[in-house]
Short mmCIF file of C-alpha atoms in Angstrom, two decimals:
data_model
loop_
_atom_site.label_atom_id
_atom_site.label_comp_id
_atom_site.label_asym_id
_atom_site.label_seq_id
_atom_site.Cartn_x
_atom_site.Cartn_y
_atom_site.Cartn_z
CA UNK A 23 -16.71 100.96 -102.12
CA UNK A 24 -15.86 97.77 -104.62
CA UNK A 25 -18.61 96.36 -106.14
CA UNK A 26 -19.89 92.37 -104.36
CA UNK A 27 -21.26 89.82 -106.27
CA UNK A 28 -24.18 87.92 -105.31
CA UNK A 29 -24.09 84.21 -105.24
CA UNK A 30 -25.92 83.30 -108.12
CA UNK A 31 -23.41 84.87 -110.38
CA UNK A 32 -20.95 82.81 -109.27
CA UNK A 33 -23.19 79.74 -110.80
CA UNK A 34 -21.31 76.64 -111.20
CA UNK A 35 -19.43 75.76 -114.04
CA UNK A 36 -19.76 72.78 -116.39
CA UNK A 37 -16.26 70.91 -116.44
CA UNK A 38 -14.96 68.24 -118.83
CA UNK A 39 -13.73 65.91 -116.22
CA UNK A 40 -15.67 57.57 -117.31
CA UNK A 41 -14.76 56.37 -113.51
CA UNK A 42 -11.53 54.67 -112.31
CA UNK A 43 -11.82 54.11 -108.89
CA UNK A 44 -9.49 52.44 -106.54
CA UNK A 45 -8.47 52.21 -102.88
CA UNK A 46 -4.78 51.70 -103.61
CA UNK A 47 -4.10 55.24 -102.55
CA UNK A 48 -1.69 54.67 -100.23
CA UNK A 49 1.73 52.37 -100.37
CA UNK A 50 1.64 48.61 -97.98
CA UNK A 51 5.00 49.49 -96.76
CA UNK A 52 3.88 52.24 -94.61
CA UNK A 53 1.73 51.82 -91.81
CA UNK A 54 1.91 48.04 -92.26
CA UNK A 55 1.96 47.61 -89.39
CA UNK A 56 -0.55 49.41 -87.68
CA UNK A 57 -3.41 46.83 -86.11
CA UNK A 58 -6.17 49.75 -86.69
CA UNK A 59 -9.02 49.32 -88.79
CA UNK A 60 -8.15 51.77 -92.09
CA UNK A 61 -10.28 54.89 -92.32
CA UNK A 62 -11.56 55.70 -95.96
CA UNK A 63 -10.66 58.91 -97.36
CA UNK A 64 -12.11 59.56 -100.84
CA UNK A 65 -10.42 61.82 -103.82
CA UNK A 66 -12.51 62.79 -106.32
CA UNK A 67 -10.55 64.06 -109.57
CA UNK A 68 -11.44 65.07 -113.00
CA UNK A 69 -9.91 62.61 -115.60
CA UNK A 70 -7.44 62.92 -118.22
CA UNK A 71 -8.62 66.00 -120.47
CA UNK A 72 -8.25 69.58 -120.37
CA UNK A 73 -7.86 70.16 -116.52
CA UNK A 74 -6.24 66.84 -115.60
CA UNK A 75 -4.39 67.08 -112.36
CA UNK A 76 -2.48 63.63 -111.44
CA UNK A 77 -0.68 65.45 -108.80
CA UNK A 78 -3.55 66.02 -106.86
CA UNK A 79 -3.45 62.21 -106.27
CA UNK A 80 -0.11 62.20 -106.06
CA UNK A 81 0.18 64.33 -102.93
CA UNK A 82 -2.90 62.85 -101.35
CA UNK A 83 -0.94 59.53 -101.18
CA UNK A 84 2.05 61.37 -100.22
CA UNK A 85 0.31 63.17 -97.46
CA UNK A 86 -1.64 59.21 -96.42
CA UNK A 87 1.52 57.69 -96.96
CA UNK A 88 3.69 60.11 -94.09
CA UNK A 89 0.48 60.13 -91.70
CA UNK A 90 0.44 56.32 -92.11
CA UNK A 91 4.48 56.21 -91.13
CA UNK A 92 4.20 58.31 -88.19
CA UNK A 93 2.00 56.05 -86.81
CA UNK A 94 -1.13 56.38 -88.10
CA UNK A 95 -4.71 57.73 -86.40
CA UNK A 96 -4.66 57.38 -82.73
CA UNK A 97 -8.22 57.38 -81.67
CA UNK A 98 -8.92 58.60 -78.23
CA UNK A 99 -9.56 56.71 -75.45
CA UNK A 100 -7.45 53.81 -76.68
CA UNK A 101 -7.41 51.24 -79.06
CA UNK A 102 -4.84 50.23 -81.90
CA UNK A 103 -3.71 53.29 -84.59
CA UNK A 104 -5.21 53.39 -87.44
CA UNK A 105 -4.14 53.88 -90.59
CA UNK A 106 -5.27 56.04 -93.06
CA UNK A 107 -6.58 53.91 -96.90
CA UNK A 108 -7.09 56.33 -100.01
CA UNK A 109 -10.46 55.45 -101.91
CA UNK A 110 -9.68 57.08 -105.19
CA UNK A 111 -11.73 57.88 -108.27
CA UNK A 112 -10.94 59.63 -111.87
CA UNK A 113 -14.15 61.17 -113.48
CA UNK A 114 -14.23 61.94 -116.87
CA UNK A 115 -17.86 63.81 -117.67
CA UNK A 116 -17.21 63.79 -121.10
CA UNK A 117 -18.45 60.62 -121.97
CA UNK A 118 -20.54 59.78 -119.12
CA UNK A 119 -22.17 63.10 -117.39
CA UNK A 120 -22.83 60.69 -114.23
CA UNK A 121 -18.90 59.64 -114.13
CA UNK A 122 -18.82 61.88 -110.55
CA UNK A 123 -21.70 60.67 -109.25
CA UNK A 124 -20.60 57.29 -109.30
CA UNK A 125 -17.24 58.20 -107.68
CA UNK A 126 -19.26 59.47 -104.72
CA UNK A 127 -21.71 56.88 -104.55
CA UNK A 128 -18.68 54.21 -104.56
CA UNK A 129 -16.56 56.17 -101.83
CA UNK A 130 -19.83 56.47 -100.03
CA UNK A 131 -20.48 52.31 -100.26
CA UNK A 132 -16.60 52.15 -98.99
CA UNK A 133 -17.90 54.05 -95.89
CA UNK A 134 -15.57 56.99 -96.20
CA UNK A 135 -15.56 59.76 -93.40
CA UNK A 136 -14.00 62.20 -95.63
CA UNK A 137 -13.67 63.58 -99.24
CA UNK A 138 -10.07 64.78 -99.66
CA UNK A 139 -9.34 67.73 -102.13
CA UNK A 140 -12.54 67.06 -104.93
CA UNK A 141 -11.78 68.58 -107.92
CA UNK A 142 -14.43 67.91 -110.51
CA UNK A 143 -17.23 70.16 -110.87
CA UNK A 144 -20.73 68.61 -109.59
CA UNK A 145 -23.76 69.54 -107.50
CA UNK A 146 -24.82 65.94 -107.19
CA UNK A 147 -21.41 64.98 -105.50
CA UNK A 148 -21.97 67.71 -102.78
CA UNK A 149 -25.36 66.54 -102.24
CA UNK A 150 -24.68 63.06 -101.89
CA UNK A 151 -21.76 63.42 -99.19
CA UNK A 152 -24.06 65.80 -97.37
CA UNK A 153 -26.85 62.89 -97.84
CA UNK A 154 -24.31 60.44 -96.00
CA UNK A 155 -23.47 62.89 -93.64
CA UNK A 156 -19.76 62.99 -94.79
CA UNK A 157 -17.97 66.12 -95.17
CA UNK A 158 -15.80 67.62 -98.13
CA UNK A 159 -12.55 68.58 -96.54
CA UNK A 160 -10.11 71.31 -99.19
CA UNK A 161 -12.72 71.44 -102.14
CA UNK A 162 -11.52 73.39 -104.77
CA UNK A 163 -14.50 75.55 -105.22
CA UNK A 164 -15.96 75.67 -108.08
CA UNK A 165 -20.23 75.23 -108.18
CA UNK A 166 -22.68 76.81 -106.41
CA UNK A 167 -22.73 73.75 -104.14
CA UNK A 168 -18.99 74.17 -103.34
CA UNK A 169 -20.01 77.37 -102.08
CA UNK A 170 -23.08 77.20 -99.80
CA UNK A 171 -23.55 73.29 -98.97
CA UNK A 172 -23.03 72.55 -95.26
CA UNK A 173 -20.71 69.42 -96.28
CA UNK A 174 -18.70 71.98 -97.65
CA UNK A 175 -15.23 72.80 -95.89
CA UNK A 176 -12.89 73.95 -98.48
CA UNK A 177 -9.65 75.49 -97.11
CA UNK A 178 -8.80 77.94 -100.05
CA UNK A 179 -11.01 81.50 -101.16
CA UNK A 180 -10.88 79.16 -104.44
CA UNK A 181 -11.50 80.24 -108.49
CA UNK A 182 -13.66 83.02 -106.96
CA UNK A 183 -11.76 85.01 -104.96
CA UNK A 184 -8.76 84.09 -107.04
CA UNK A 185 -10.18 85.73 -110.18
CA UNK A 186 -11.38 88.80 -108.29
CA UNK A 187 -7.66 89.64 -107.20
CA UNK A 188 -6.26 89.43 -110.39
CA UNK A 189 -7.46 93.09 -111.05
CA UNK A 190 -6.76 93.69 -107.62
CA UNK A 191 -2.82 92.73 -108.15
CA UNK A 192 -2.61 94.38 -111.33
CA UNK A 193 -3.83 97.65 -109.87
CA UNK A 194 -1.28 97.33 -106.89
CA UNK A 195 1.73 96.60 -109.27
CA UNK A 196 0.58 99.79 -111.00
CA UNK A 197 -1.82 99.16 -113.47
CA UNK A 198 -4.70 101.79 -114.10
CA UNK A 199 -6.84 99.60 -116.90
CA UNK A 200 -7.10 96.24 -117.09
CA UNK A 201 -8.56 93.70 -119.73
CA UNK A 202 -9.80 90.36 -119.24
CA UNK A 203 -8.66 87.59 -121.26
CA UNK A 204 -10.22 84.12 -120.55
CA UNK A 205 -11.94 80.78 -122.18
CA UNK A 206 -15.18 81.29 -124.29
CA UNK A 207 -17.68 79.56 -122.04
CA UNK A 208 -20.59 80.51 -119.68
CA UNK A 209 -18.54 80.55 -116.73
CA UNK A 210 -15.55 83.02 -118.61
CA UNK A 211 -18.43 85.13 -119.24
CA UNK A 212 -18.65 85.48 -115.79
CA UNK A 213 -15.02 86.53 -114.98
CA UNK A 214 -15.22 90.12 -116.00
CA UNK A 215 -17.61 90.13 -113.30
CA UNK A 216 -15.25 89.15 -110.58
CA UNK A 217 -12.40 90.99 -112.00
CA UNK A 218 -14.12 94.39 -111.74
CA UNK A 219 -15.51 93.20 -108.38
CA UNK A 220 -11.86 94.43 -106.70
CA UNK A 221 -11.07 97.10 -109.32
CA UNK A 222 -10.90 100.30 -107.82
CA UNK A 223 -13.20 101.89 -110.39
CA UNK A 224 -15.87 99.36 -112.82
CA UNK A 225 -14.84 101.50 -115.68
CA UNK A 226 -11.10 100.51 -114.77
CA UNK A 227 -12.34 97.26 -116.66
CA UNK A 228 -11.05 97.61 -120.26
CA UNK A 229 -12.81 94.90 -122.28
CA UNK A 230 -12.78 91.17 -121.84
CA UNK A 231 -11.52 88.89 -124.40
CA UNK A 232 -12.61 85.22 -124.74
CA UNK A 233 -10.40 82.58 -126.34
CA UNK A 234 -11.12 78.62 -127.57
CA UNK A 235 -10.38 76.28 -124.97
CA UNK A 236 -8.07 74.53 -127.86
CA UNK A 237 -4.50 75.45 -126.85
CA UNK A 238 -3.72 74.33 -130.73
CA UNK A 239 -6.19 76.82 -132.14
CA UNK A 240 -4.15 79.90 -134.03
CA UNK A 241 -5.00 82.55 -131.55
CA UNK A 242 -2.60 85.24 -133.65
CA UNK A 243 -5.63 87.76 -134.45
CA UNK A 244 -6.80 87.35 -130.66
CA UNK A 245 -2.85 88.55 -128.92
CA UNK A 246 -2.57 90.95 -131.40
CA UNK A 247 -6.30 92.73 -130.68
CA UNK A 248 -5.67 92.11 -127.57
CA UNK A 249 -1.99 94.29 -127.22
CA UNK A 250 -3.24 96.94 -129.55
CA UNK A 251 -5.91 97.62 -127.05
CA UNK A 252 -3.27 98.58 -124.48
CA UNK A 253 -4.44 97.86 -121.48
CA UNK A 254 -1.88 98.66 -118.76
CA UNK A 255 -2.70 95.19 -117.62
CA UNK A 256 -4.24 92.14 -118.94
CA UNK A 257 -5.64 89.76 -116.16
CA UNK A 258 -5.47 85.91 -117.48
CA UNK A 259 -8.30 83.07 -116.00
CA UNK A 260 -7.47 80.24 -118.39
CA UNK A 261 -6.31 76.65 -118.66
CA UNK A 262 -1.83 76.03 -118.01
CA UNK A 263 -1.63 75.38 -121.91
CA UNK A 264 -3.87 78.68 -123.00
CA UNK A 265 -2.10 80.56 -120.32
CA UNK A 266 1.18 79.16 -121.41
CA UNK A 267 0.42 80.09 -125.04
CA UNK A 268 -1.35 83.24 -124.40
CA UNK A 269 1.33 84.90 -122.01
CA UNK A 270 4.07 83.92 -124.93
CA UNK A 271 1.65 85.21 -127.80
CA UNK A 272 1.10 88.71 -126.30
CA UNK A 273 4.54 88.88 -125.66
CA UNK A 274 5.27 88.32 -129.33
CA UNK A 275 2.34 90.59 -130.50
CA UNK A 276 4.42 93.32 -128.77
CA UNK A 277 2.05 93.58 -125.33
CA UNK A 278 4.52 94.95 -122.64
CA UNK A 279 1.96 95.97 -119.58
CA UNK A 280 1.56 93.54 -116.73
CA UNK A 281 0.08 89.97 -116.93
CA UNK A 282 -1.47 88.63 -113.99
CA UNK A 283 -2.52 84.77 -113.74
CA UNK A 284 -3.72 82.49 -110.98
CA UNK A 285 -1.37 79.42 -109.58
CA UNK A 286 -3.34 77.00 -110.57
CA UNK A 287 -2.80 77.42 -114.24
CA UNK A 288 1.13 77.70 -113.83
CA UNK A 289 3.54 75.24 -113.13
CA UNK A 290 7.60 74.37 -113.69
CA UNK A 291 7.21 72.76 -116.96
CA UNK A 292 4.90 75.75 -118.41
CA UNK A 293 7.32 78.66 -116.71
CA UNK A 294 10.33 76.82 -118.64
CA UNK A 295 7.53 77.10 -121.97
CA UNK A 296 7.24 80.24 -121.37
CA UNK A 297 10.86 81.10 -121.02
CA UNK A 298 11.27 85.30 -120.90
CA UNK A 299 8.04 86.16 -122.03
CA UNK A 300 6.97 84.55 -118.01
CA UNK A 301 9.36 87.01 -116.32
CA UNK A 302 7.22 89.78 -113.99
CA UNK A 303 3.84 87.51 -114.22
CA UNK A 304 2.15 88.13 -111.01
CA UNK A 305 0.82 84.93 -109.83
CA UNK A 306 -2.18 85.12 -107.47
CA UNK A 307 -1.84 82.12 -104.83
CA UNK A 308 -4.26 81.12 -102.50
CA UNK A 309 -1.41 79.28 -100.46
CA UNK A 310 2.56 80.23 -99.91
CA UNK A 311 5.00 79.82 -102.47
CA UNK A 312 6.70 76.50 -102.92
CA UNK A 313 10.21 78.19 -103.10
CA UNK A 314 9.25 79.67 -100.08
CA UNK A 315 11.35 77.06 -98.27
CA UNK A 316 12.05 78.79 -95.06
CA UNK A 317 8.40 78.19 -93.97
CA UNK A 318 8.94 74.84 -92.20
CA UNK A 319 5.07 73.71 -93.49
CA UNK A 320 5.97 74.03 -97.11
CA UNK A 321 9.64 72.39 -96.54
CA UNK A 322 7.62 69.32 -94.96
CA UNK A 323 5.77 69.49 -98.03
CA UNK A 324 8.38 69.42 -100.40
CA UNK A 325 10.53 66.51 -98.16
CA UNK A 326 6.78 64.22 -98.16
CA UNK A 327 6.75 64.82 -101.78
CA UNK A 328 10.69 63.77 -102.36
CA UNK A 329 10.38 60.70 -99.92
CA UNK A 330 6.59 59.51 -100.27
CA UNK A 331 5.98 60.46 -103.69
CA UNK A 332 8.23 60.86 -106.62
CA UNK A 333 9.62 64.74 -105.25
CA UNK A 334 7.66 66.06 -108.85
CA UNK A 335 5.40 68.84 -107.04
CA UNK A 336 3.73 70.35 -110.69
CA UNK A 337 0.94 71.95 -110.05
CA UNK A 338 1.51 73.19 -106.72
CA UNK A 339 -1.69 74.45 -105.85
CA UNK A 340 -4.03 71.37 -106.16
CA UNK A 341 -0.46 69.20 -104.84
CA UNK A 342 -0.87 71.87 -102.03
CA UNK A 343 -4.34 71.71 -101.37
CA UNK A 344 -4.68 68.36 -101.53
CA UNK A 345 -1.63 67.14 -99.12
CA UNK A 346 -2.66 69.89 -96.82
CA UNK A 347 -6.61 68.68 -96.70
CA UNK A 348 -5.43 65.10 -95.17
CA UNK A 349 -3.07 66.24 -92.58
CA UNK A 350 -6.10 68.54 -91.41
CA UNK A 351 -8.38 65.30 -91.43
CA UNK A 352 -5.59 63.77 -89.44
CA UNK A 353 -5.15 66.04 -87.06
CA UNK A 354 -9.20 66.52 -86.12
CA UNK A 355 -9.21 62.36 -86.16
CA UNK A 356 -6.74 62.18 -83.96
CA UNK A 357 -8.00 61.62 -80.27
CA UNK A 358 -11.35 61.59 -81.66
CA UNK A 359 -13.85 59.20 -79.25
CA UNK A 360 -15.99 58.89 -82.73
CA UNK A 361 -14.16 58.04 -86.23
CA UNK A 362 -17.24 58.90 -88.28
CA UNK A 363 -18.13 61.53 -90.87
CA UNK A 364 -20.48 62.78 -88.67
CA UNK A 365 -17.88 63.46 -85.73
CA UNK A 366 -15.65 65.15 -88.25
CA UNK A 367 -18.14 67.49 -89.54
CA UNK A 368 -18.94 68.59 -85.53
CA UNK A 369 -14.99 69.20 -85.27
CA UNK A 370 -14.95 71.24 -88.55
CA UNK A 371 -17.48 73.35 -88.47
CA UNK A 372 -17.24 76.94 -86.49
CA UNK A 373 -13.43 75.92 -85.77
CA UNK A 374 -9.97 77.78 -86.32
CA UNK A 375 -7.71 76.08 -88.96
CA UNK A 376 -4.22 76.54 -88.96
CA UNK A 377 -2.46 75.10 -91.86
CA UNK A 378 0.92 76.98 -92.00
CA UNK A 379 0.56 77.43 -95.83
CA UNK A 380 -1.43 80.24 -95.36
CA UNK A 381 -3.14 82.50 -92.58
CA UNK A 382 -5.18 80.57 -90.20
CA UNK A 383 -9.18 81.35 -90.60
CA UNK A 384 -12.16 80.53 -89.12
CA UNK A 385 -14.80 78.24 -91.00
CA UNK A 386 -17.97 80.55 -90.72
CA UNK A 387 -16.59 83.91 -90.84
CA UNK A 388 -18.36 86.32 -93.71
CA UNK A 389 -16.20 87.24 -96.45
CA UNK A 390 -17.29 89.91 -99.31
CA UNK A 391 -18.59 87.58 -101.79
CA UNK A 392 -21.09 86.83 -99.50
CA UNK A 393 -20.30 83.05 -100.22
CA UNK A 394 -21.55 81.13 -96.94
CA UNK A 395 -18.76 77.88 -96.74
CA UNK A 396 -15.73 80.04 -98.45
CA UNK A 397 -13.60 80.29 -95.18
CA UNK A 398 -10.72 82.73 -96.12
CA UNK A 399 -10.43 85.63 -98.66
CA UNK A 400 -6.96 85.64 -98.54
CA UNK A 401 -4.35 85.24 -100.54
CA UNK A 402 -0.68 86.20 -101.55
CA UNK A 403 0.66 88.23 -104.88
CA UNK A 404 3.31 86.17 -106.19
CA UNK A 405 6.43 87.26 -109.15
CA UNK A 406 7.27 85.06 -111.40
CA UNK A 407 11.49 85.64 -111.33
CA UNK A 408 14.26 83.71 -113.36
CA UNK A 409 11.77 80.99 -113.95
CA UNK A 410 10.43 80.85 -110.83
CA UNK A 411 7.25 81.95 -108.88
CA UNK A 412 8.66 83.75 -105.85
CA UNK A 413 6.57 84.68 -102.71
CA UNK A 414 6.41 88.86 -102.02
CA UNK A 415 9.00 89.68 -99.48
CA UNK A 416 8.21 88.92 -95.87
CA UNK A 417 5.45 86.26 -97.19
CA UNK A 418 2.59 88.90 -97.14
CA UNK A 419 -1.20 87.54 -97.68
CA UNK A 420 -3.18 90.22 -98.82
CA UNK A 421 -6.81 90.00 -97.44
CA UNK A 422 -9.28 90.69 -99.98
CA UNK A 423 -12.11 91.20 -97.53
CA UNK A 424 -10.37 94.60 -96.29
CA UNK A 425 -9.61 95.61 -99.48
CA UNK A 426 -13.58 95.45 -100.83
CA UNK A 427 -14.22 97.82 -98.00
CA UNK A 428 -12.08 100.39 -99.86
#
């Protein structure tokens, strides 16, 4: 049986994410006309730095903007629509370590019902939504609050269960060993962990190499230990510009097993960086692939993208995440008798979600991380091919929960 991790070794992680808050989130034009009072959603970002992610934002307004056109929130019995309003805030920990807690203590004062897609790493954030009874809809997961908070209703397995398939993939595509190969921090120390969590044998795990957050660091000594280690497969957990870098480096260092990354450190713009040395990266995706256009929930994706935002969908995974998070808030609003963070946390919790991205789950069912408000532990093995990261045929999510039992 695969090993399973307890929750304090998936502690949370200290991020480098000052506050710029707004509530233009969403564009006048649409829903104009709707006679509704607006209902507050707050995002909750990390600011420019290492793990910036303006399309997060992006596709949050997107996703407002289309709700909003369509006519807005219809409460139930009766009244005007109401439109959706964005409440959104850029925290940047690195020169104020209370940046996030400001951004929820703001989109609290603006009476929010919802947090929409938070991205920024912070125990105090989860604590004060759960102190105003408002509930965290698509978190990406990240501290231990994320994972065991009862205002916490993320819609992804998250950087967990992510990192634990990596191994998992490799081994599948026909990899015996694998290394790790991630940032030098407390919380990379921790990835071997989850790595070797899914292996099918711990001494499958063959070393774990840490690299400097600083994508302009030489990291030549690093790729080339690295690829004269041989591992049949090297399983990547770092930042889109170290991956981008790293990936190309071990290429050139002469490294010719299998590479395995997670989405959200890929995009367009660092596949076309990568250029050959990206071809056969298995991508591990806690949602369906963007080219996957033939599912009709990622094509209405893509078209709210082209018409609401700007069409540029980098990023995919937090764009994903975080367009997906607000049509699920619209959706449980809708026909509500109570608009109220309080009524939306009753409709979450214990309920089947069905998102169309990815297989529907059940908020409350166990998974094998033993991580209480993680909903689903499943996710699909992705290729990257001619530049692009392709879906495996048929669309097949892989359920990590079965595969522990093995």
């Amino acid at each position: 049986m695969r090993r399973v991790l307890s929750i304090a070794a998936l502690a949370a992680v200290t991020v480098a994410a000052v506050t710029s808050c707004s509530e233009s989130g969403s564009d006048d034009e649409y829903g104009a006309d709707l006679k509704g009072e607006p209902i507050n959603l707050s995002v909750i970002a990390s600011g420019p730095g290492p793990i910036y992610q303006p399309e997060l934002l992006k596709a949050a307004k997107a996703a407002v903007n289309a709700v909003n056109d369509a006519g807005g929130v219809k409460p139930g019995g009766g009244g005007e629509a109401r439109p959706l309003k964005l409440v959104d805030c850029e925290a940047s920990t690195v020169t104020d370590p209370n940046a996030a807690t400001k951004c929820a203590r703001e989109a609290i004062d603006k009476k929010v019902v919802a947090g929409i897609g938070k991205y920024v790493s912070s125990d105090a954030v989860v604590q004060a939504f759960q102190g105003a009874k408002i509930p965290l809809v698509g978190t990406m997961v990240q501290t231990g609050q994320d994972f065991t908070n009862a205002a916490s209703f993320p819609i992804v397995g998250g950087s967990p269960m992510l990192s634990a398939a990596t191994g998992a993939a490799l081994q599948q595509a026909g990899a015996k060993t694998v290394a790790v190969v991630t940032g030098d921090s407390p919380s990379g120390r921790l990835v071997p962990q989850y790595v070797k969590a899914l292996l099918a044998s711990p001494g499958d795990l063959k070393g774990a190499y840490y690299l400097p957050f600083d994508a302009s660091a030489d990291l030549t000594s690093h790729f080339s230990q690295i690829a004269g280690a041989r591992p049949d497969g090297v399983a990547l957990l770092a930042s889109t510009d170290v991956t981008t870098k790293t990936i190309v480096g071990l290429r050139q260092a002469g490294y010719q097993g299998k590479i395995a990354v997670v989405a959200t450190a890929v995009s367009e713009a660092s596949l076309a960086k990568m250029g050959d040395a990206g071809e056969g990266t298995v991508v591990i995706s806690d949602y369906d692939a963007v080219t996957s256009t033939g599912n009709p929930k990622i094509k209405q994706f893509l078209d709210e993208m082209a018409k609401y935002a700007d069409g540029d969908v980098e990023g995919t995974e937090f764009a994903l995440n975080a367009w997906a998070s607000v049509h699920l808030v619209a959706q449980r609003l809708t026909g509500s008798a109570e608009i109220s963070g309080a009524a939306l946390t009753k409709s979450l919790e214990g309920s089947k979600v069905s998102l169309g991205i990815a297989p529907d789950f059940t908020y409350g069912t166990p998974n094998f991380l033993k991580l209480p408000r993680i909903p689903r532990a499943t996710v699909q093995f992705q290729t990257v091919k001619d530049g692009k990261v392709m879906a495996p045929a048929g669309g097949t999510f892989t359920d990590l929960n079965t595969l522990a039992k093995q």
